[in-house]
Short mmCIF file of C-alpha atoms and ligand atoms in Angstrom, two decimals:
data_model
loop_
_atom_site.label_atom_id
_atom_site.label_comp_id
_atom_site.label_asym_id
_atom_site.label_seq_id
_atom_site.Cartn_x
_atom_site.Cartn_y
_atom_site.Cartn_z
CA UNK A 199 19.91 13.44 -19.95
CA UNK A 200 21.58 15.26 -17.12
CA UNK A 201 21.51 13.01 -13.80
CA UNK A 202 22.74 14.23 -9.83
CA UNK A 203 22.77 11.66 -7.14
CA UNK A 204 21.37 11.17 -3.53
CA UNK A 205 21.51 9.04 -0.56
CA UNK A 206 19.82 6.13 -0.79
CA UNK A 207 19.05 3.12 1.62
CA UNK A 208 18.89 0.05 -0.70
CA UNK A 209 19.84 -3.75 -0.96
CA UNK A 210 22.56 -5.73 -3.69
CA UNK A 211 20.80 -9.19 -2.90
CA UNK A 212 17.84 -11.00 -1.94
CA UNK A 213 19.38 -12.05 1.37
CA UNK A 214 21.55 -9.10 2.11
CA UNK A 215 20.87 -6.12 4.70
CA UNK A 216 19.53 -2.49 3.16
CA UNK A 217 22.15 -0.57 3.74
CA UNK A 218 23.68 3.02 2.55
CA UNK A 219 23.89 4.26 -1.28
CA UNK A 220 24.43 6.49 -4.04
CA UNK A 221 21.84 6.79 -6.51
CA UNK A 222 21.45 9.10 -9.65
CA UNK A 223 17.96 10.80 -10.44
CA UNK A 224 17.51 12.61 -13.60
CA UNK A 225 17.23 16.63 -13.14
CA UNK A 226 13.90 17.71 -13.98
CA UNK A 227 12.42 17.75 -17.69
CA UNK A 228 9.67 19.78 -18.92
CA UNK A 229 6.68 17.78 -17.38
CA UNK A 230 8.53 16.49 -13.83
CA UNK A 231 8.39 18.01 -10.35
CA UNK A 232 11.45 17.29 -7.62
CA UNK A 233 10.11 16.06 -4.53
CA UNK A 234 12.54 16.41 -1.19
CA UNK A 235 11.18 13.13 0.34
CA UNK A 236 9.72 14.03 4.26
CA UNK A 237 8.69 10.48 4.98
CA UNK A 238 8.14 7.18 3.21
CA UNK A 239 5.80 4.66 5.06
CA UNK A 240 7.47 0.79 5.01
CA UNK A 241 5.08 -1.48 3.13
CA UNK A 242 5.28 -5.17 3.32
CA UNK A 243 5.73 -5.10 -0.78
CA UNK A 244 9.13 -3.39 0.01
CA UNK A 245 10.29 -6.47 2.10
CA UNK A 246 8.73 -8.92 -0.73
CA UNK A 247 10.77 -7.52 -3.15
CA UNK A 248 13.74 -6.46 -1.61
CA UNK A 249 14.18 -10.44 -0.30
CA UNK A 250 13.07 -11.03 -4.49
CA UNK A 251 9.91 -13.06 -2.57
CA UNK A 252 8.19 -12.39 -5.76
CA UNK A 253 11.04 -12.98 -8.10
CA UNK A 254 11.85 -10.52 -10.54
CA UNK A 255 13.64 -8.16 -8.42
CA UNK A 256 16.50 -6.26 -10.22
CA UNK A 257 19.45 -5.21 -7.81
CA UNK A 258 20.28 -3.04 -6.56
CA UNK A 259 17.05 -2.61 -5.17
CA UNK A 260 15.69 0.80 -3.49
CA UNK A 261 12.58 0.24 -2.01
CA UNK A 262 9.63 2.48 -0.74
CA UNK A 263 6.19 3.70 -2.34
CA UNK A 264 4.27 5.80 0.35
CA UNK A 265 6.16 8.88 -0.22
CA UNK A 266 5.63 12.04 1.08
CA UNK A 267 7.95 15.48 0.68
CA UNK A 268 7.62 19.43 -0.75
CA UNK A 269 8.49 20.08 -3.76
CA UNK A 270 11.60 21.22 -4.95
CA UNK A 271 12.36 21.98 -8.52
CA UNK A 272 9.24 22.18 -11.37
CA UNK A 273 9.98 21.48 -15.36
CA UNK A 274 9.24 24.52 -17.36
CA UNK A 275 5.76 22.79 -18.77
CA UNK A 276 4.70 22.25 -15.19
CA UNK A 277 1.18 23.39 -14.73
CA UNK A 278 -0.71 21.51 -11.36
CA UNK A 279 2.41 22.13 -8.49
CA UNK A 280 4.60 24.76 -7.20
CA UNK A 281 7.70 24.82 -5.69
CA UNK A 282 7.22 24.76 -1.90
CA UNK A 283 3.71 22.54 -2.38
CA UNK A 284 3.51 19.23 -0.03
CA UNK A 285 3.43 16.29 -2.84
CA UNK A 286 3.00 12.15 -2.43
CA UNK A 287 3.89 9.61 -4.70
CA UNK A 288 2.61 6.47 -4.19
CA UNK A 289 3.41 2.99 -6.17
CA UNK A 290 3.36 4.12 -10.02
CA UNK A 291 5.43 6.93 -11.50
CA UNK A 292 4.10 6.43 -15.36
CA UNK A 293 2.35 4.44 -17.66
CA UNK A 294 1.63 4.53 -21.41
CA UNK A 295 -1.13 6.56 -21.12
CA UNK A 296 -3.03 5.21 -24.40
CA UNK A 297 -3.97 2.16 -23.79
CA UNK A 298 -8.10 1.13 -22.46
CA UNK A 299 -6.99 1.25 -18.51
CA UNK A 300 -4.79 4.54 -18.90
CA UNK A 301 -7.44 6.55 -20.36
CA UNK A 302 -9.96 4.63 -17.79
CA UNK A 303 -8.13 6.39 -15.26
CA UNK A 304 -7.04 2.68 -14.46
CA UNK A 305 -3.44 3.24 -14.78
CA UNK A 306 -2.28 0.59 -12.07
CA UNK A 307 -3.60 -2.20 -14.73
CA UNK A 308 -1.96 -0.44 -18.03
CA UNK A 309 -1.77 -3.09 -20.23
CA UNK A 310 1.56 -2.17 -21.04
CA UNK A 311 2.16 -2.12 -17.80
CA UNK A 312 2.36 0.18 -15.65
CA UNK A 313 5.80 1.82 -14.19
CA UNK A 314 6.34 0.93 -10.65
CA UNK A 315 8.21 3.52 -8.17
CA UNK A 316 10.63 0.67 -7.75
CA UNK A 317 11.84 -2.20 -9.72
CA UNK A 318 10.17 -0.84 -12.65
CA UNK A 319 11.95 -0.04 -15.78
CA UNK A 320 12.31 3.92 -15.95
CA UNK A 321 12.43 4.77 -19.22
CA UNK A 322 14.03 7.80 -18.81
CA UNK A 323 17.20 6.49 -17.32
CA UNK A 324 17.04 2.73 -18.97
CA UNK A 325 17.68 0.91 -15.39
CA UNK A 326 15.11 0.23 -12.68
CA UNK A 327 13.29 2.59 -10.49
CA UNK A 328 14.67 3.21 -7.50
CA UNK A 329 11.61 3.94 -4.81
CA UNK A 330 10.96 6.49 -1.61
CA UNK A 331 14.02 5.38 0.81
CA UNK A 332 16.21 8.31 -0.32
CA UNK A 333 16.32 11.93 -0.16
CA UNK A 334 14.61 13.27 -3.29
CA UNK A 335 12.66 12.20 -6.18
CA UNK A 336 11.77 13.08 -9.89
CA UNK A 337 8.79 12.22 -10.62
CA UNK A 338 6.05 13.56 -14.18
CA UNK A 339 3.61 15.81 -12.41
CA UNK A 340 0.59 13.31 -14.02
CA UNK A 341 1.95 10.65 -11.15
CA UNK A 342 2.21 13.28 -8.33
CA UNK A 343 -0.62 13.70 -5.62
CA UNK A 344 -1.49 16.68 -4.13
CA UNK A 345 -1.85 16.22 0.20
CA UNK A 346 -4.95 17.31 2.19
CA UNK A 347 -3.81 20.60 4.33
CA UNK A 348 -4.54 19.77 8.22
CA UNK A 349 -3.32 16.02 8.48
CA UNK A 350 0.14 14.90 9.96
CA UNK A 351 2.29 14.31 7.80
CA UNK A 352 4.34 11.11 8.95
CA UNK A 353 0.63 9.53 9.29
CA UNK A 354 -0.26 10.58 6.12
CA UNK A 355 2.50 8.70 4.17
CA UNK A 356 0.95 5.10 3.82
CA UNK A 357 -2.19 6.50 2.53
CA UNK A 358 -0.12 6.15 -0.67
CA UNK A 359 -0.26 2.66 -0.98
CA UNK A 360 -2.10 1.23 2.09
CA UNK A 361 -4.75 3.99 1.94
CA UNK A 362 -5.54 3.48 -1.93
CA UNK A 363 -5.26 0.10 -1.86
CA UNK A 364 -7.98 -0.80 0.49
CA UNK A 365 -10.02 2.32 -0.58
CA UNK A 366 -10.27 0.72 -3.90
CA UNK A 367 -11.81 -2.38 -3.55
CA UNK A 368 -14.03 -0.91 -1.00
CA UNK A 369 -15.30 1.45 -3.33
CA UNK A 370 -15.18 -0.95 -6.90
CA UNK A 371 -17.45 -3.82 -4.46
CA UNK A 372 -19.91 -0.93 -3.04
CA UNK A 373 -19.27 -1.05 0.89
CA UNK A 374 -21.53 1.48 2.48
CA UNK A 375 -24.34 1.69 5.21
CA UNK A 376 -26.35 -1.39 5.21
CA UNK A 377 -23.17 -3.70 4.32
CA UNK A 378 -21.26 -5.73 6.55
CA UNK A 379 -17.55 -6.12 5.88
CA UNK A 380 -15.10 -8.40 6.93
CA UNK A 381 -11.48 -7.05 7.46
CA UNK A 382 -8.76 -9.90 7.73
CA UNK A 383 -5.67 -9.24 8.67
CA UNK A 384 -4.89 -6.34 10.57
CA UNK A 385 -1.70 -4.61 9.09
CA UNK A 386 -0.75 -1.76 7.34
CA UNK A 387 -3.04 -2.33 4.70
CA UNK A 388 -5.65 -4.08 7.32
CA UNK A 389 -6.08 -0.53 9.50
CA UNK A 390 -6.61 1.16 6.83
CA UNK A 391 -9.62 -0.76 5.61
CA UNK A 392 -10.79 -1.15 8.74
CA UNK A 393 -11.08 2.58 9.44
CA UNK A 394 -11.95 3.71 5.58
CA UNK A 395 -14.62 0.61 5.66
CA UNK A 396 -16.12 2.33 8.80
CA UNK A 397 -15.91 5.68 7.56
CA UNK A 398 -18.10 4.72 4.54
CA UNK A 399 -20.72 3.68 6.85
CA UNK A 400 -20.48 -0.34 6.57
CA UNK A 401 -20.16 -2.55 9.89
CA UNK A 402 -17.15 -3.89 9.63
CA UNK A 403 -15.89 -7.33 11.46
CA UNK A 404 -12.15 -7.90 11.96
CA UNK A 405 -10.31 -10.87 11.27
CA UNK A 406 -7.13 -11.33 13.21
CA UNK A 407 -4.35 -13.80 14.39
CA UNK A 408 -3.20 -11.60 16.74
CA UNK A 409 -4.36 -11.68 20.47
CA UNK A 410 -3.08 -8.21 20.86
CA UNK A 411 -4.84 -6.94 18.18
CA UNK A 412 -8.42 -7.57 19.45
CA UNK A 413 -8.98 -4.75 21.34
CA UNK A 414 -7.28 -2.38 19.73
CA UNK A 415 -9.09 -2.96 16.54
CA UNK A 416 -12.41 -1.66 18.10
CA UNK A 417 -10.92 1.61 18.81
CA UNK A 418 -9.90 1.36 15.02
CA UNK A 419 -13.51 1.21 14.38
CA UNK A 420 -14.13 -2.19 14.43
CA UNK A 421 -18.20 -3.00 15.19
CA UNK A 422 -16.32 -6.73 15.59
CA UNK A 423 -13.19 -8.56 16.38
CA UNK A 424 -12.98 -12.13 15.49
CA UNK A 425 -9.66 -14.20 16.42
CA UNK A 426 -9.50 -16.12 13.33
CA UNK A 427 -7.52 -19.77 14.92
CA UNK A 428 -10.85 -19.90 17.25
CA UNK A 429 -13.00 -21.98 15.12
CA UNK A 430 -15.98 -21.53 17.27
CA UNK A 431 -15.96 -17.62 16.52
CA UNK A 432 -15.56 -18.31 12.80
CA UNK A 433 -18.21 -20.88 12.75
CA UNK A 434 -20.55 -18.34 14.20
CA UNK A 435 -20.11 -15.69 11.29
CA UNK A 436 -21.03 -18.58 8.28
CA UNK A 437 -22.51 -16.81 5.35
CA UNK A 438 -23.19 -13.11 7.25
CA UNK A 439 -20.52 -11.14 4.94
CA UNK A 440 -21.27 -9.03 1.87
CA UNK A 441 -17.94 -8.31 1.19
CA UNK A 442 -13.99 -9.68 2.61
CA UNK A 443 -11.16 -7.71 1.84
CA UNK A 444 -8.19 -10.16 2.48
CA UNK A 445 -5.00 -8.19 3.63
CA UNK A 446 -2.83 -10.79 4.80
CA UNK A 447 0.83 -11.11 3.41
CA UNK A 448 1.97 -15.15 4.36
CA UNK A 449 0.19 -18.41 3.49
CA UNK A 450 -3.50 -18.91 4.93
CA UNK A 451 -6.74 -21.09 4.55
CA UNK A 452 -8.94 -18.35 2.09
CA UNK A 453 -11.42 -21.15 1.97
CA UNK A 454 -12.24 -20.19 6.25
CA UNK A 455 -13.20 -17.18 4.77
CA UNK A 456 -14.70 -17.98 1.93
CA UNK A 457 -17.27 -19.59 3.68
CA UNK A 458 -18.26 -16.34 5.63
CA UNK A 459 -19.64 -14.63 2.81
CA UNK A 460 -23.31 -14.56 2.16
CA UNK A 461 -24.73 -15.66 -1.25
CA UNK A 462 -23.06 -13.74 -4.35
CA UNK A 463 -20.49 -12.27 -1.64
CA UNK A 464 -17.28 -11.83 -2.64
CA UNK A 465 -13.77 -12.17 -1.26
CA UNK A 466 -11.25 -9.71 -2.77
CA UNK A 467 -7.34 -10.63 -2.33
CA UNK A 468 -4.90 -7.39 -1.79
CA UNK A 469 -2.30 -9.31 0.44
CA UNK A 470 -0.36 -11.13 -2.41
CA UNK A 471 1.90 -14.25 -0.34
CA UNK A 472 5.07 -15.76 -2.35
CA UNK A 473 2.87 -19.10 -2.89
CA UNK A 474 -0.55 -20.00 -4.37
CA UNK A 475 -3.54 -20.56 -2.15
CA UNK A 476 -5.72 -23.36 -2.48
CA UNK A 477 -9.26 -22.96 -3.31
CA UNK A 478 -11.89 -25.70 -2.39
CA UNK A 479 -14.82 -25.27 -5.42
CA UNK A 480 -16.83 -26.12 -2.50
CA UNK A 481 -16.31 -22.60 -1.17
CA UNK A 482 -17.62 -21.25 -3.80
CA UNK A 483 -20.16 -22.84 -5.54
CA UNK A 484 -22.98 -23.33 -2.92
CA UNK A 485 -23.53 -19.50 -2.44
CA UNK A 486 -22.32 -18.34 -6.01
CA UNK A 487 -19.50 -16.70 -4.61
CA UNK A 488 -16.72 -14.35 -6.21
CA UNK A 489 -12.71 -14.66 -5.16
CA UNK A 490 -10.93 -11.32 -6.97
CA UNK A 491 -7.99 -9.49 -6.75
CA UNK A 492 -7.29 -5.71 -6.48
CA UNK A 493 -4.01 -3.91 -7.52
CA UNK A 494 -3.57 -0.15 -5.40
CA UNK A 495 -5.77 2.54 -7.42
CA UNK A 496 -5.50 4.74 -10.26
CA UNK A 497 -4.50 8.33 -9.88
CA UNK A 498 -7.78 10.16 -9.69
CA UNK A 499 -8.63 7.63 -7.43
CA UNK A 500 -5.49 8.21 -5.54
CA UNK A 501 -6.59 11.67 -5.00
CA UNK A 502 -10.33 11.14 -4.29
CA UNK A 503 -8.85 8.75 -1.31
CA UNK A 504 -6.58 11.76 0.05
CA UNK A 505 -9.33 14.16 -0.47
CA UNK A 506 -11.24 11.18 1.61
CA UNK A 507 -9.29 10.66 4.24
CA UNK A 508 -8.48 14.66 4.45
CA UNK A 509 -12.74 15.08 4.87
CA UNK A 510 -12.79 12.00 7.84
CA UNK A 511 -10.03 13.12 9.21
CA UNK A 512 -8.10 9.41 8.81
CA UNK A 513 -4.41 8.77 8.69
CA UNK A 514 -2.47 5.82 9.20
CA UNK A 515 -1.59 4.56 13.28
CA UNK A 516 2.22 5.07 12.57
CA UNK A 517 5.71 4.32 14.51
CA UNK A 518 8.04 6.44 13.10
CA UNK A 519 11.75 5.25 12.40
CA UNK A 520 15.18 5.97 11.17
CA UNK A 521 16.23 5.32 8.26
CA UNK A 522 18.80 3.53 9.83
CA UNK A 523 17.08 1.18 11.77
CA UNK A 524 15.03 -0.48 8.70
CA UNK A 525 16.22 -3.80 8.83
CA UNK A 526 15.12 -4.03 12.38
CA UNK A 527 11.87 -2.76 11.18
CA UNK A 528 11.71 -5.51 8.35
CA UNK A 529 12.32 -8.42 11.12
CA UNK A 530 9.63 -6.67 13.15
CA UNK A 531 6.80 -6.29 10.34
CA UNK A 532 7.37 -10.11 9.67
CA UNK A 533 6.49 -10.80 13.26
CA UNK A 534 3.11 -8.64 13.26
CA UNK A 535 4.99 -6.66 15.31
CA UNK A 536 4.09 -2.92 14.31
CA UNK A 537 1.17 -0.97 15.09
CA UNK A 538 0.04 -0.38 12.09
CA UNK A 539 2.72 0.93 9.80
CA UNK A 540 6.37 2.00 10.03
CA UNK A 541 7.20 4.91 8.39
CA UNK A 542 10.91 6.48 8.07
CA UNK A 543 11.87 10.33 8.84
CA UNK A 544 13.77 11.15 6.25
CA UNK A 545 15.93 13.78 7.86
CA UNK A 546 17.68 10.58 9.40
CA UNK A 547 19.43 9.97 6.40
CA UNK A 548 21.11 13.47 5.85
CA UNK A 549 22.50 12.79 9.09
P1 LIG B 798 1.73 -6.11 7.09
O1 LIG B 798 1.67 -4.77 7.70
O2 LIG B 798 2.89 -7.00 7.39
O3 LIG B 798 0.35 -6.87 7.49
C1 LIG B 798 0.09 -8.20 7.14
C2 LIG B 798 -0.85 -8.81 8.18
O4 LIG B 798 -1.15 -10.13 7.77
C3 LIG B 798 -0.23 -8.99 9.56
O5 LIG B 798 -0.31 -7.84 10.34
C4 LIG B 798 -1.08 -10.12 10.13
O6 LIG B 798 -2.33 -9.60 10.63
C5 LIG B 798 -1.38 -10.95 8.91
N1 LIG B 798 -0.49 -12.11 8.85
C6 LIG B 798 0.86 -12.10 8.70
N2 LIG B 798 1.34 -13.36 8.64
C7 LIG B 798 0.27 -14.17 8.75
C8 LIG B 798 0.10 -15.58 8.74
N3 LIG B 798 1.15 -16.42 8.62
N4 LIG B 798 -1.17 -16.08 8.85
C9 LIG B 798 -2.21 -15.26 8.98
N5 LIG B 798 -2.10 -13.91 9.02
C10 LIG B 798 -0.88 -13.38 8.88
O7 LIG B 798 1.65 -6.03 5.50
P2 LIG B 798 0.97 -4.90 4.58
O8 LIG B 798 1.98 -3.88 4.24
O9 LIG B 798 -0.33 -4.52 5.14
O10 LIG B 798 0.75 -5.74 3.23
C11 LIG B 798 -0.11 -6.87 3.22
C12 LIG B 798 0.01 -7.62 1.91
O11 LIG B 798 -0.57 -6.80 0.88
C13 LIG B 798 1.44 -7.89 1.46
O12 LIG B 798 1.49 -9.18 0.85
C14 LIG B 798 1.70 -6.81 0.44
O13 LIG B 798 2.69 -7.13 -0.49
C15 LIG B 798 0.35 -6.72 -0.22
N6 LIG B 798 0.08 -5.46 -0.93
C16 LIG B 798 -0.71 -5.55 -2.02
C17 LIG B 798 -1.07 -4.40 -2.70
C18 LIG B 798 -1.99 -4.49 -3.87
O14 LIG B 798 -2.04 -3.54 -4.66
N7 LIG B 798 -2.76 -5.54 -3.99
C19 LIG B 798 -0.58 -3.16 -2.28
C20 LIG B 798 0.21 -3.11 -1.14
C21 LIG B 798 0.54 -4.27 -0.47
P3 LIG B 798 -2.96 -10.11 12.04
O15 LIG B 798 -1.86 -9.89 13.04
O16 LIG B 798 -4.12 -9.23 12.23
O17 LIG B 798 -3.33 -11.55 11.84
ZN1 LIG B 799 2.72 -0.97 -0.88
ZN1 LIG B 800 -1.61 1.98 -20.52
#
């Protein structure tokens, strides 16, 4: 297989900086399009597993999954892009495709697996993926999106991964008018949920830590904001949730929420800390309550959320960056401090 290489921004250890690098990417086969990567938002996934918080991180490791660029290059069996198009990828670039899930159009729970944009094993190349922080990537058309017309770009980039990953859930538990939907916290993924939860007509409460987040998360959409260390405003919302969709990416009492839910509610974990969370059967059990897990979306899913988000007019709250200045941006995110989601200009690193 005939490989080139690009720039890169990528780390060689779990405690090291990202810094500069050469990476190959295989010229296009029949099926792939080459995306010149615009902008690639900064997810907190890409700090998990570039500091191996997860374990399991194979180095060097190139982060970034909300990717979007125009396309490049097309393989000669390419039938859904053109060169020129706008294109995302988000956090899968394959999967087996025969499996129950695959031909579900559930290709993020392939029970192969499925291939991750980074730290995934690319098959085509035998190494791990190497994700969005670089100039361009090759990617089968099957795994590319295609990106609503009128909305800015650099905004548009975390739909990706914090777009489809709250849209998900929100659709799988049915949050709509008449539902009210607690939000907890309010970060990349959080704002996004917030303002999809809203847009699908629930009332939606927020849940945050953050004292400089209250306000702010009205004019996000919020019908609520509840500072989650003030016990009395927690005890106040006991059993008045349908639905929790739990964004948070460090350790935290789920069992506080838990208890917010109305009878058969259920609390659905997308924020995925290093450690286990304790769960009291107490929280549970007295209202016949549900804790569950989502993973992003599948494709088609992927592109019903653009095609979403293109309709409401929603994009991500973004500060845009250098490519340069990510580790800065990775101290930052750690501290809550970004409103909502960094996401990197790309022409930074041809510089
Ligand atoms: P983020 O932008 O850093 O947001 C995380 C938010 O969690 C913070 O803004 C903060 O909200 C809250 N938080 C942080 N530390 C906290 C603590 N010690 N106690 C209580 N709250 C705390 O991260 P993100 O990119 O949205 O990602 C969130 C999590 O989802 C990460 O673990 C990420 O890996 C995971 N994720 C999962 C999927 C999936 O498919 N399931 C996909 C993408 C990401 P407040 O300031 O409002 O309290
Ligand atoms: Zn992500
Ligand atoms: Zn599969």
């Amino acid at each position: 297989m005939s490989i080139y290489t690009v720039k890169a921004f990528g780390t060689a250890a779990p405690e090291a900086d990202l810094k500069q690098m050469t990476i190959d990417r295989r010229t296009v086969t029949a099926k792939d399009v080459e995306i010149d990567i615009l902008y690639c938002g900064v997810c907190h996934s890409d700090l998990h597993t570039a500091r191996n918080e997860w374990g399991g991180t194979v180095y060097p490791n190139v982060p970034g999954h909300e990717i979007v660029g125009r396309i490049t290059h097309v393989g000669s069996g390419v039938t859904k892009f053109n060169v020129g198009d706008l294109a995302g990828v988000g956090c899968m670039v394959d999967s087996c495709r025969e499996c129950d899930s695959c031909k579900g159009g559930l290709e993020q729970y392939c029970e192969k697996g499925n291939i991750q944009t980074y730290n995934g094993h690319d098959t085509h190349l035998n190494r791990q993926t190497f994700g969005g922080y670089s100039e361009r990537v090759v990617v089968d058309e099957d795994f590319v999106l295609r990106i609503p017309d009128k909305l800015d770009l650099a905004a548009t980039a975390p739909l990706l991964c914090a777009g489809i990953t709250t849209y998900s859930p929100l659709r799988r538990w049915d949050v709509g008018a008449g539902k009210r939907v607690g939000v907890v916290g309010i970060g990349g993924l959080g704002h996004m949920g917030v303002k999809i939860a809203k847009a699908m007509g629930a009332y939606v409460v927020v849940f945050t830590t953050s004292l400089s987040k209250v306000a702010d998360a009205k004019r996000l959409g919020a019908d609520e904001v509840i500072l989650s260390t003030d016990n009395e405003q927690m005890r106040t919302h006991a059993k008045s949730l349908h639905f929790i969709l739990d964004c948070v990416s460090a350790q935290h009492d789920i069992n506080a929420y838990l208890k917010l839910l109305k009878r058969d509610g259920t609390l659905t974990l997308v924020g995925a800390p290093e450690l286990p969370l304790p769960v009291s059967p107490f929280s549970l059990i007295p209202g016949r309550r549900s804790l569950a897990g989502s993973l992003i979306g599948g494709i088609a899913e992927t592109q019903e959320m653009l095609d979403f988000c293109g309709r409401h007019n929603i994009v991500s709250d973004v500060e845009v960056i250098r490519m340069q200045d990510i580790n800065e941006a990775f101290d930052r995110m750690l501290k809550g401090d970004v409103k909502y989601r960094f996401v990197i200009d790309m022409a930074s690193l041809k510089d």
